[in-house]
Short mmCIF file of C-alpha atoms and ligand atoms in Angstrom, two decimals:
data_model
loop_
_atom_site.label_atom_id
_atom_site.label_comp_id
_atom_site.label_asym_id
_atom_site.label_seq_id
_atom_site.Cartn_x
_atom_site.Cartn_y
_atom_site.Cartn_z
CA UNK Z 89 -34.52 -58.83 18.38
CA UNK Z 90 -35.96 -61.02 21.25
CA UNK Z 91 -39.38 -62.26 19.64
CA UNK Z 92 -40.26 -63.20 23.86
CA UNK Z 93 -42.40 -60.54 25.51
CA UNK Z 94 -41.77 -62.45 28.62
CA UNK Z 95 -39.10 -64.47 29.62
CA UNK Z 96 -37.90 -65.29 33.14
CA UNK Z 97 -34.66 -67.09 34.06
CA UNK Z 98 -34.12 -69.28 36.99
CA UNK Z 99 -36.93 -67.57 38.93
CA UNK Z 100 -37.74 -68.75 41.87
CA UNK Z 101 -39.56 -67.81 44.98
CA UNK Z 102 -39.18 -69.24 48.52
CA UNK Z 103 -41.48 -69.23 51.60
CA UNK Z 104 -39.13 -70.29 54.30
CA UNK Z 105 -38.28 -74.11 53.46
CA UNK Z 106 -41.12 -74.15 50.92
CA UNK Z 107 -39.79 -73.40 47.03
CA UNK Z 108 -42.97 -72.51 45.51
CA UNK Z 109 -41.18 -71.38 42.57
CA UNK Z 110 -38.50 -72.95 41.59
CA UNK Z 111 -35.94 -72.49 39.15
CA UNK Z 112 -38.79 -71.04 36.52
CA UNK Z 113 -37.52 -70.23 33.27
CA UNK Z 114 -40.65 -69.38 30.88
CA UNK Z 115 -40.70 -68.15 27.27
CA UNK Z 116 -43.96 -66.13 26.52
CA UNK Z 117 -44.19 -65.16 22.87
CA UNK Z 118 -45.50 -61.69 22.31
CA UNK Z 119 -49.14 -61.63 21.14
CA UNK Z 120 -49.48 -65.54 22.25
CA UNK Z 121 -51.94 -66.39 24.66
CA UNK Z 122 -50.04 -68.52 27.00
CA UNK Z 123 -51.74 -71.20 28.93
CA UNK Z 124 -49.54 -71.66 32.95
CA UNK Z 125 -50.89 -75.35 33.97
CA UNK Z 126 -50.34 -77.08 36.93
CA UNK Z 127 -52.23 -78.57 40.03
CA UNK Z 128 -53.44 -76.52 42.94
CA UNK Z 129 -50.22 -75.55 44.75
CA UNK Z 130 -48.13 -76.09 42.01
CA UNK Z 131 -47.11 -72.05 41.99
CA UNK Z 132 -49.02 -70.41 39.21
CA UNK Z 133 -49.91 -67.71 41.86
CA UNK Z 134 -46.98 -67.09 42.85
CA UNK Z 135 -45.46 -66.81 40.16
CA UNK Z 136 -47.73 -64.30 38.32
CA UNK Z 137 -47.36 -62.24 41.77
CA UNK Z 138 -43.86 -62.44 40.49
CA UNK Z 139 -44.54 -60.88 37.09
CA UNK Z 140 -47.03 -58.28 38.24
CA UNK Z 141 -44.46 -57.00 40.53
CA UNK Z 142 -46.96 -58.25 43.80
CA UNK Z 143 -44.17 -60.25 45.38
CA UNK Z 144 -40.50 -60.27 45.25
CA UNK Z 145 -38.89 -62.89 43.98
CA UNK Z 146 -36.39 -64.75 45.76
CA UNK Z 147 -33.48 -64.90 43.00
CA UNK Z 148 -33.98 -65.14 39.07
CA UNK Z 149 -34.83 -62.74 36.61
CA UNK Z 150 -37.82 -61.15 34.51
CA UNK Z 151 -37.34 -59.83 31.30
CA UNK Z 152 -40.05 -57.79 29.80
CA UNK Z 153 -39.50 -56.90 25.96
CA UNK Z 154 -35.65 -58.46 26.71
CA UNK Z 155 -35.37 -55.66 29.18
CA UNK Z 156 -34.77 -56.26 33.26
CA UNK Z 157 -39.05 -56.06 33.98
CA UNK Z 158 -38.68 -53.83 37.27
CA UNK Z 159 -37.83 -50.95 34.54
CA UNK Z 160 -41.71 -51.81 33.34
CA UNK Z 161 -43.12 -51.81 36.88
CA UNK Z 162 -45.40 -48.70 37.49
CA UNK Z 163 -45.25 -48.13 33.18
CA UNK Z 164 -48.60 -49.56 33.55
CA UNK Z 165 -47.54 -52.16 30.95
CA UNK Z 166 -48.79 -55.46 33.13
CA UNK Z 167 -52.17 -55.44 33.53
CA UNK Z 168 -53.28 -58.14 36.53
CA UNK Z 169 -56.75 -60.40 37.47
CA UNK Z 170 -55.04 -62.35 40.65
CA UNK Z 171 -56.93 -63.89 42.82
CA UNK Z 172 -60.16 -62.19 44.04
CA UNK Z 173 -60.39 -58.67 41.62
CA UNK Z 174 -60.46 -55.92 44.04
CA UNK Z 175 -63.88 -54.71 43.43
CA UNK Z 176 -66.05 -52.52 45.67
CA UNK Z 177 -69.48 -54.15 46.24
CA UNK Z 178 -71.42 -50.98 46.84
CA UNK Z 179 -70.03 -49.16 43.95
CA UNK Z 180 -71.31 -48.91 39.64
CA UNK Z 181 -68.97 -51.12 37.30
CA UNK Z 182 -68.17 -47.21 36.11
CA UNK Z 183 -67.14 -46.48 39.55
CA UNK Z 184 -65.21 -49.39 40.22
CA UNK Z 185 -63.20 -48.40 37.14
CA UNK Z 186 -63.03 -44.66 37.95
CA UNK Z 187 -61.36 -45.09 41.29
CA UNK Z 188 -59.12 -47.64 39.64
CA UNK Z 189 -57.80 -45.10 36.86
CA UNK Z 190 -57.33 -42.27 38.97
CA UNK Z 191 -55.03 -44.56 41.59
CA UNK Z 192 -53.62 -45.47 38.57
CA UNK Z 193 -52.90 -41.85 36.93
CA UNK Z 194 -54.93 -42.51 34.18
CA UNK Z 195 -58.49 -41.43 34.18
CA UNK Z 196 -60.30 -40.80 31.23
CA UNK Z 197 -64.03 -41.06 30.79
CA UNK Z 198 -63.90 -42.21 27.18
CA UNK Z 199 -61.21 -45.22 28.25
CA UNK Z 200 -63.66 -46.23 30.25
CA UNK Z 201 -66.57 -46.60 28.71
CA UNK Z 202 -65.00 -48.27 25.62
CA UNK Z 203 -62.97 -51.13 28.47
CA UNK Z 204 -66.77 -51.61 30.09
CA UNK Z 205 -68.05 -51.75 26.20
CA UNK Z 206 -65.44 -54.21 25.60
CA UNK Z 207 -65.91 -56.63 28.40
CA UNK Z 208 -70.02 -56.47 27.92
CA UNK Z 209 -70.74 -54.23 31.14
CA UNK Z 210 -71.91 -50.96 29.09
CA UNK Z 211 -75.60 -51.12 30.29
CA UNK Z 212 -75.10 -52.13 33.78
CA UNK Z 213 -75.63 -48.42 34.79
CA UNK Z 214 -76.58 -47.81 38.47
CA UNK Z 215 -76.92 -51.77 39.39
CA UNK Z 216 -73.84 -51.69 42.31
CA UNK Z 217 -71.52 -54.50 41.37
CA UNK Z 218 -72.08 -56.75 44.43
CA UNK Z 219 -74.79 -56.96 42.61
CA UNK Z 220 -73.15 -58.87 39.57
CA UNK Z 221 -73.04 -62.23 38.82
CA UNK Z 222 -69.43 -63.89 38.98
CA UNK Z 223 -68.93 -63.79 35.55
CA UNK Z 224 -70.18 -60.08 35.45
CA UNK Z 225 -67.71 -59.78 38.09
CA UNK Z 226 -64.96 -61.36 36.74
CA UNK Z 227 -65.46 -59.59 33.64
CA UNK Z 228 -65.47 -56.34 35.80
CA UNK Z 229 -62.00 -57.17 37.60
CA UNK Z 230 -60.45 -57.83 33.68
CA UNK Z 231 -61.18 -54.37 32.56
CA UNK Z 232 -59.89 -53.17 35.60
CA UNK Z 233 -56.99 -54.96 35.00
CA UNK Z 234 -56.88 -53.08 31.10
CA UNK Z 235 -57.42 -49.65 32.21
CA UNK Z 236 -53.56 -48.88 31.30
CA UNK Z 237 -53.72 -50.39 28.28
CA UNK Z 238 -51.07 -52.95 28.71
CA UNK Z 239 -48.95 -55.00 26.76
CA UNK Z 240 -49.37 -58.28 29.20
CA UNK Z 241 -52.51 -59.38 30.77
CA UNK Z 242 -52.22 -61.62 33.33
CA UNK Z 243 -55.36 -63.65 34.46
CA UNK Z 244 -54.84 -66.29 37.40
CA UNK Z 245 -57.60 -68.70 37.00
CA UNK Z 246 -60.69 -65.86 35.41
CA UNK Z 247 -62.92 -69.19 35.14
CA UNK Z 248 -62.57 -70.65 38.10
CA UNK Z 249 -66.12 -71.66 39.54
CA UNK Z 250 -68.29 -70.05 36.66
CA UNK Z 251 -71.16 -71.61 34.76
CA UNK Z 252 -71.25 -72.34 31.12
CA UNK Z 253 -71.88 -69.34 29.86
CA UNK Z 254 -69.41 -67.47 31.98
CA UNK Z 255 -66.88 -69.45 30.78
CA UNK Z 256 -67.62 -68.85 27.44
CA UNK Z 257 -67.79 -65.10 27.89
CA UNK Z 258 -64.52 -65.42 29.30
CA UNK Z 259 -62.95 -67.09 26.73
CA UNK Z 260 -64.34 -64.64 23.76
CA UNK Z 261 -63.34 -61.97 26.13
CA UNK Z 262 -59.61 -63.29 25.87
CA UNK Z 263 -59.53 -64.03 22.22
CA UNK Z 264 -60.66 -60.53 21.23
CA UNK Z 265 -58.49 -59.11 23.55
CA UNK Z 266 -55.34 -61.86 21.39
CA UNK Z 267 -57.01 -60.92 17.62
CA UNK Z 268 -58.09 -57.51 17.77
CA UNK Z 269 -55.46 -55.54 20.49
CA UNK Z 270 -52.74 -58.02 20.08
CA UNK Z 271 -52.56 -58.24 23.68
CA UNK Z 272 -50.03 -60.91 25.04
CA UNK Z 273 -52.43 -62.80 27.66
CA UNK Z 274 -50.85 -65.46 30.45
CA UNK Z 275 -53.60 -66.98 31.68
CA UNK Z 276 -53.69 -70.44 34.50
CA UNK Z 277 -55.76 -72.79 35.23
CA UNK Z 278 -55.29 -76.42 36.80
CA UNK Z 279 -57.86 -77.73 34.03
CA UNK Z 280 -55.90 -78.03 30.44
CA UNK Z 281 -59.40 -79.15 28.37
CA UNK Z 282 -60.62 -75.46 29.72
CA UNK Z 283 -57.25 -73.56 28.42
CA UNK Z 284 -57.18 -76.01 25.22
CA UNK Z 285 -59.60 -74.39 23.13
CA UNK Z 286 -57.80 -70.48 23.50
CA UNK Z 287 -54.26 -71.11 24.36
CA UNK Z 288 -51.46 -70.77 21.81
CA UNK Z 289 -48.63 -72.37 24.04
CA UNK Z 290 -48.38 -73.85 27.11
CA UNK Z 291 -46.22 -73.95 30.58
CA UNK Z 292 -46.83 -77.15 32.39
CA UNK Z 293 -46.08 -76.65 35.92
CA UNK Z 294 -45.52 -79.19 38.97
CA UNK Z 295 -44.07 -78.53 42.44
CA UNK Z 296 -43.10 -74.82 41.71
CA UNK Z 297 -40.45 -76.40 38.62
CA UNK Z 298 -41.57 -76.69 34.55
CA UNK Z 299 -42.01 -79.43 33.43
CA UNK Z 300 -42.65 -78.52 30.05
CA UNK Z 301 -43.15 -75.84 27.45
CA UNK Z 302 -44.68 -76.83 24.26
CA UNK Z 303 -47.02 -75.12 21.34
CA UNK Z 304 -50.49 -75.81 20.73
CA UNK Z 305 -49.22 -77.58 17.40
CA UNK Z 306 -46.87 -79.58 19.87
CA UNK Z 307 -49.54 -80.26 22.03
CA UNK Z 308 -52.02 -81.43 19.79
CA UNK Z 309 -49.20 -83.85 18.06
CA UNK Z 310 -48.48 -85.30 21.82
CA UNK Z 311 -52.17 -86.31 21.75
CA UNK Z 312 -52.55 -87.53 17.87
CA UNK Z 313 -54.96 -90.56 17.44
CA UNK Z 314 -53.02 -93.45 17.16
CA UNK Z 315 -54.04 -97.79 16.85
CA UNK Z 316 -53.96 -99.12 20.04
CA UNK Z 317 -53.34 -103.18 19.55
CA UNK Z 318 -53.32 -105.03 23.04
CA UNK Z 319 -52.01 -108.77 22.98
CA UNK Z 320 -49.79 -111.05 24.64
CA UNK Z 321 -47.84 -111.98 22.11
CA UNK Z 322 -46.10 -107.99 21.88
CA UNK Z 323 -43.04 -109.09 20.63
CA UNK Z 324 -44.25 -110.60 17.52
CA UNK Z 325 -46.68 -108.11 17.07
CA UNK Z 326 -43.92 -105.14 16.87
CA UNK Z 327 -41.72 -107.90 14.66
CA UNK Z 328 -44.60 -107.18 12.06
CA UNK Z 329 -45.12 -103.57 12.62
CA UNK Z 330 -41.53 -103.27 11.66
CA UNK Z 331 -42.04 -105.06 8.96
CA UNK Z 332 -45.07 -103.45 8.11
CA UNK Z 333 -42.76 -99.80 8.17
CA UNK Z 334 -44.34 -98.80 11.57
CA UNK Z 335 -40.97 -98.37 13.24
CA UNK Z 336 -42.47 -95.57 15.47
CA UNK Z 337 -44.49 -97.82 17.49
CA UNK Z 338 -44.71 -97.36 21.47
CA UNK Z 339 -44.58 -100.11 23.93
CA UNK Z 340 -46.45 -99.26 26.49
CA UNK Z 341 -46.31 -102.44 28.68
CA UNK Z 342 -46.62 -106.05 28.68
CA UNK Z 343 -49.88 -105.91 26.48
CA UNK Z 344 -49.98 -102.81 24.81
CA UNK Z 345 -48.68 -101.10 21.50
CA UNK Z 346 -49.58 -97.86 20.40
CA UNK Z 347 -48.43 -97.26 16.65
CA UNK Z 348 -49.03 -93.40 15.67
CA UNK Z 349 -50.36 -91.71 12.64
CA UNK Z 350 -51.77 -94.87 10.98
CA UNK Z 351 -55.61 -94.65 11.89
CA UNK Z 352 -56.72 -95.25 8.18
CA UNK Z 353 -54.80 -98.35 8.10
CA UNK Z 354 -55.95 -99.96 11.14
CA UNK Z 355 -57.78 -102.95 9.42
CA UNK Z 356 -54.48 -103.42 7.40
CA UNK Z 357 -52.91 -103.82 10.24
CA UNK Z 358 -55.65 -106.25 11.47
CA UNK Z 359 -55.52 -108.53 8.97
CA UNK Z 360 -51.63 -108.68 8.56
CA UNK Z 361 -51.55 -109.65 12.38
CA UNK Z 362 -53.98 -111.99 11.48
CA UNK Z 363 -52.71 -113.51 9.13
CA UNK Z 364 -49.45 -114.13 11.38
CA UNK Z 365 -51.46 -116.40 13.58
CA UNK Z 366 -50.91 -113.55 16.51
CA UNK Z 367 -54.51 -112.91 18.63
CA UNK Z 368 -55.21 -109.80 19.90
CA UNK Z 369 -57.08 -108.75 22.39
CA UNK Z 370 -58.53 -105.86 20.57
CA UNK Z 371 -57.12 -103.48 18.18
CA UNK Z 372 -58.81 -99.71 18.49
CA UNK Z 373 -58.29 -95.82 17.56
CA UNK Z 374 -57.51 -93.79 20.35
CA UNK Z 375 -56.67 -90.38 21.36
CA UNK Z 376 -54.62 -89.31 24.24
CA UNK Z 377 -56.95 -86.64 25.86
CA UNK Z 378 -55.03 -83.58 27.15
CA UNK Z 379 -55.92 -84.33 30.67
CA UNK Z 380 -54.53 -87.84 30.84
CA UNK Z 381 -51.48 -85.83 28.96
CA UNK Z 382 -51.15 -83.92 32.20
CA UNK Z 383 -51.64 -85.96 34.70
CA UNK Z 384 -49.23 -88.33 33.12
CA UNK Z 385 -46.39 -85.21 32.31
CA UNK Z 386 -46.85 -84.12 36.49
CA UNK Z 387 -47.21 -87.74 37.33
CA UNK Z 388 -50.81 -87.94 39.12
CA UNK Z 389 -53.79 -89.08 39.24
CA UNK Z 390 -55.99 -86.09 38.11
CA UNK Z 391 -56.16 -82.90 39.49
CA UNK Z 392 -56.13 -82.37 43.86
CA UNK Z 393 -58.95 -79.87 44.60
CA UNK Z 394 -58.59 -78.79 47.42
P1 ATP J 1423 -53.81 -72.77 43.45
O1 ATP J 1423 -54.32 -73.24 42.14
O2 ATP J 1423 -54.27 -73.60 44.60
O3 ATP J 1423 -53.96 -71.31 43.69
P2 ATP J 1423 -51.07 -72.30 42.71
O4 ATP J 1423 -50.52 -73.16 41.62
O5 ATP J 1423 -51.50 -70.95 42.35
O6 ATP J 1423 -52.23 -73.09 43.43
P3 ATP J 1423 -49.50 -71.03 44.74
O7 ATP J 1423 -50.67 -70.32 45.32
O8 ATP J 1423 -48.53 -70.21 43.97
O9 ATP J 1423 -49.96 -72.27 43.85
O10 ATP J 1423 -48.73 -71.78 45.92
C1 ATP J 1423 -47.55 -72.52 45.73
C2 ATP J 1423 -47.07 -73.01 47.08
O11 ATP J 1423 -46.56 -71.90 47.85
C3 ATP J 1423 -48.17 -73.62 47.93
O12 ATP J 1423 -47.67 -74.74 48.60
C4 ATP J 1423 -48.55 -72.52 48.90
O13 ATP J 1423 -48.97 -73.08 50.11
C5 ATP J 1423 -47.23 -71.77 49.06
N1 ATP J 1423 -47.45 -70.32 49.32
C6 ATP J 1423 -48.03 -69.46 48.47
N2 ATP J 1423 -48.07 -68.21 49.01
C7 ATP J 1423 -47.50 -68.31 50.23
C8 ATP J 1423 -47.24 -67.38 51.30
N3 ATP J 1423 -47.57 -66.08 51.19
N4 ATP J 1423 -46.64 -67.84 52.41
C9 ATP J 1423 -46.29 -69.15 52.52
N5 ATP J 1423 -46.50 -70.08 51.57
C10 ATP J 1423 -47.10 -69.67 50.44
#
């Protein structure tokens, strides 16, 4: 049995010249909240357009529960948040959700009030949602996005330009949606430290192609602490790591070693350098953070808002 709710092959999506999608082939475990990184422009849009059946793609494939996904199209089993969530300003969060259920063929009074209970909306009662606060809002356009209860929720960037506490809502809102209705979420965002503390995998993405697709475990063992020992003499300071039984140690450049998973030995390590008559510069514990991660993995210099 295919243990992928999602998969896609080759997908790929061109605008004229442009190949905002390219060559895309993504493994979303079912029940995993999967993180879709990349820069602004990288094609996280696009692609979830892809997926939620909003744009066509140009060749590739989507395979929902190892089945060809325009059989799941209209099932109601992709629930979407892209882009701005098509809310009517002058209308109840109830409302809002009404019209969206009958369009959708599935209106049911009880459905609703449970989503709106869900998402933290249950006592907004006559207060017209252009009334809302973003996060309100946002919160608003996800339980839109649930009201046919489906097996993927898709969520293109649900925390983009809210406070604190927004974000935080957000991110409960996601997790109880994971733990407690086993929903498979994809959810993007150009920031990894904001997807870090809910995502279960992740799909870095640069210039519409993956660059790579890695757990959180994975993840978290790309950015383990390691001793950081900077020196001119690097040659005879990896002579003794060796002999030491560091073998795994990283050159990094003229000056710099990085030796992994050794932090409780680092004033062993001191001292036997020492001892060898080799000066350091400094010796120090450090952790890779997941931004620098990124922005070395898509090969930038931080994040391009635009
Ligand atoms: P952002 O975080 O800025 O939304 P993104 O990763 O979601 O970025 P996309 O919106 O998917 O990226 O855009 C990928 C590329 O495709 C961009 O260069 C964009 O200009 C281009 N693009 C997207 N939609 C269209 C369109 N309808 N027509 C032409 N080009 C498009």
């Amino acid at each position: 049995m295919n243990e992928y709710l999602l998969e896609t092959v080759c997908l790929t999506k061109t605008y004229g010249h442009q190949r905002a999608v390219d060559d895309l082939s993504l493994h979303v475990p079912k029940g995993s909240i999967y993180g879709l990184i990349g820069r602004n422009g990288a094609g996280k849009t696009t692609f979830m357009k892809m997926i939620a059946g909003l744009a066509k793609p140009t060749s590739g494939e989507i395979r929902l529960f190892g089945t060809d996904a325009e059989d799941s199209i209209g099932q109601n089993r992709i629930g979407a948040l892209i882009e701005a969530p098509g809310i009517y300003g002058d209308m109840t969060a109830f409302d809002n959700m009404r019209l969206k259920a009958v369009a959708t063929g599935v209106y049911h009074r009880g459905k609703i009030n449970e989503l709106l209970a869900l998402v933290g909306l249950s006592d907004t009662g006559h207060k017209k949602a252009g009334q809302f606060s973003l996060g309100m809002k946002q919160r608003l356009g996800i339980a839109m996005s649930l009201i046919g209860t489906p097996d993927l929720l898709i969520l293109d960037e649900p925390i983009n330009g809210l406070d604190p506490v927004g974000v935080i809502e957000i991110r409960e809102l996601i997790e109880k949606l994971s733990r407690e209705y086993e929903m498979t979420v994809i959810i993007s965002s150009h920031i990894l430290d904001e997807l870090a503390r809910i995502a279960t995998h992740y799909g870095i993405i640069n210039e519409g192609k993956l660059v790579r697709e890695l757990s959180k475990e994975e993840l978290l063992d790309q950015c383990a602490e390691c001793v950081e020992i900077r020196s001119d003499a690097v040659k005879e300071v990896c002579l003794a790591l060796e002999e030491m039984g560091y073998a795994a140690y990283e050159v990094c450049d003229s000056a710099t070693v990085r030796v992994p998973n050794c932090c409780d030995r680092v004033g062993e390590i001191n001292m036997t350098l020492a001892r060898r008559g080799i000066l350091l510069r400094g010796i120090s514990v450090r952790q890779e953070s997941l931004e620098e991660f990124f922005v070395n993995l898509t090969g930038g210099a931080g994040e391009n808002h635009e």
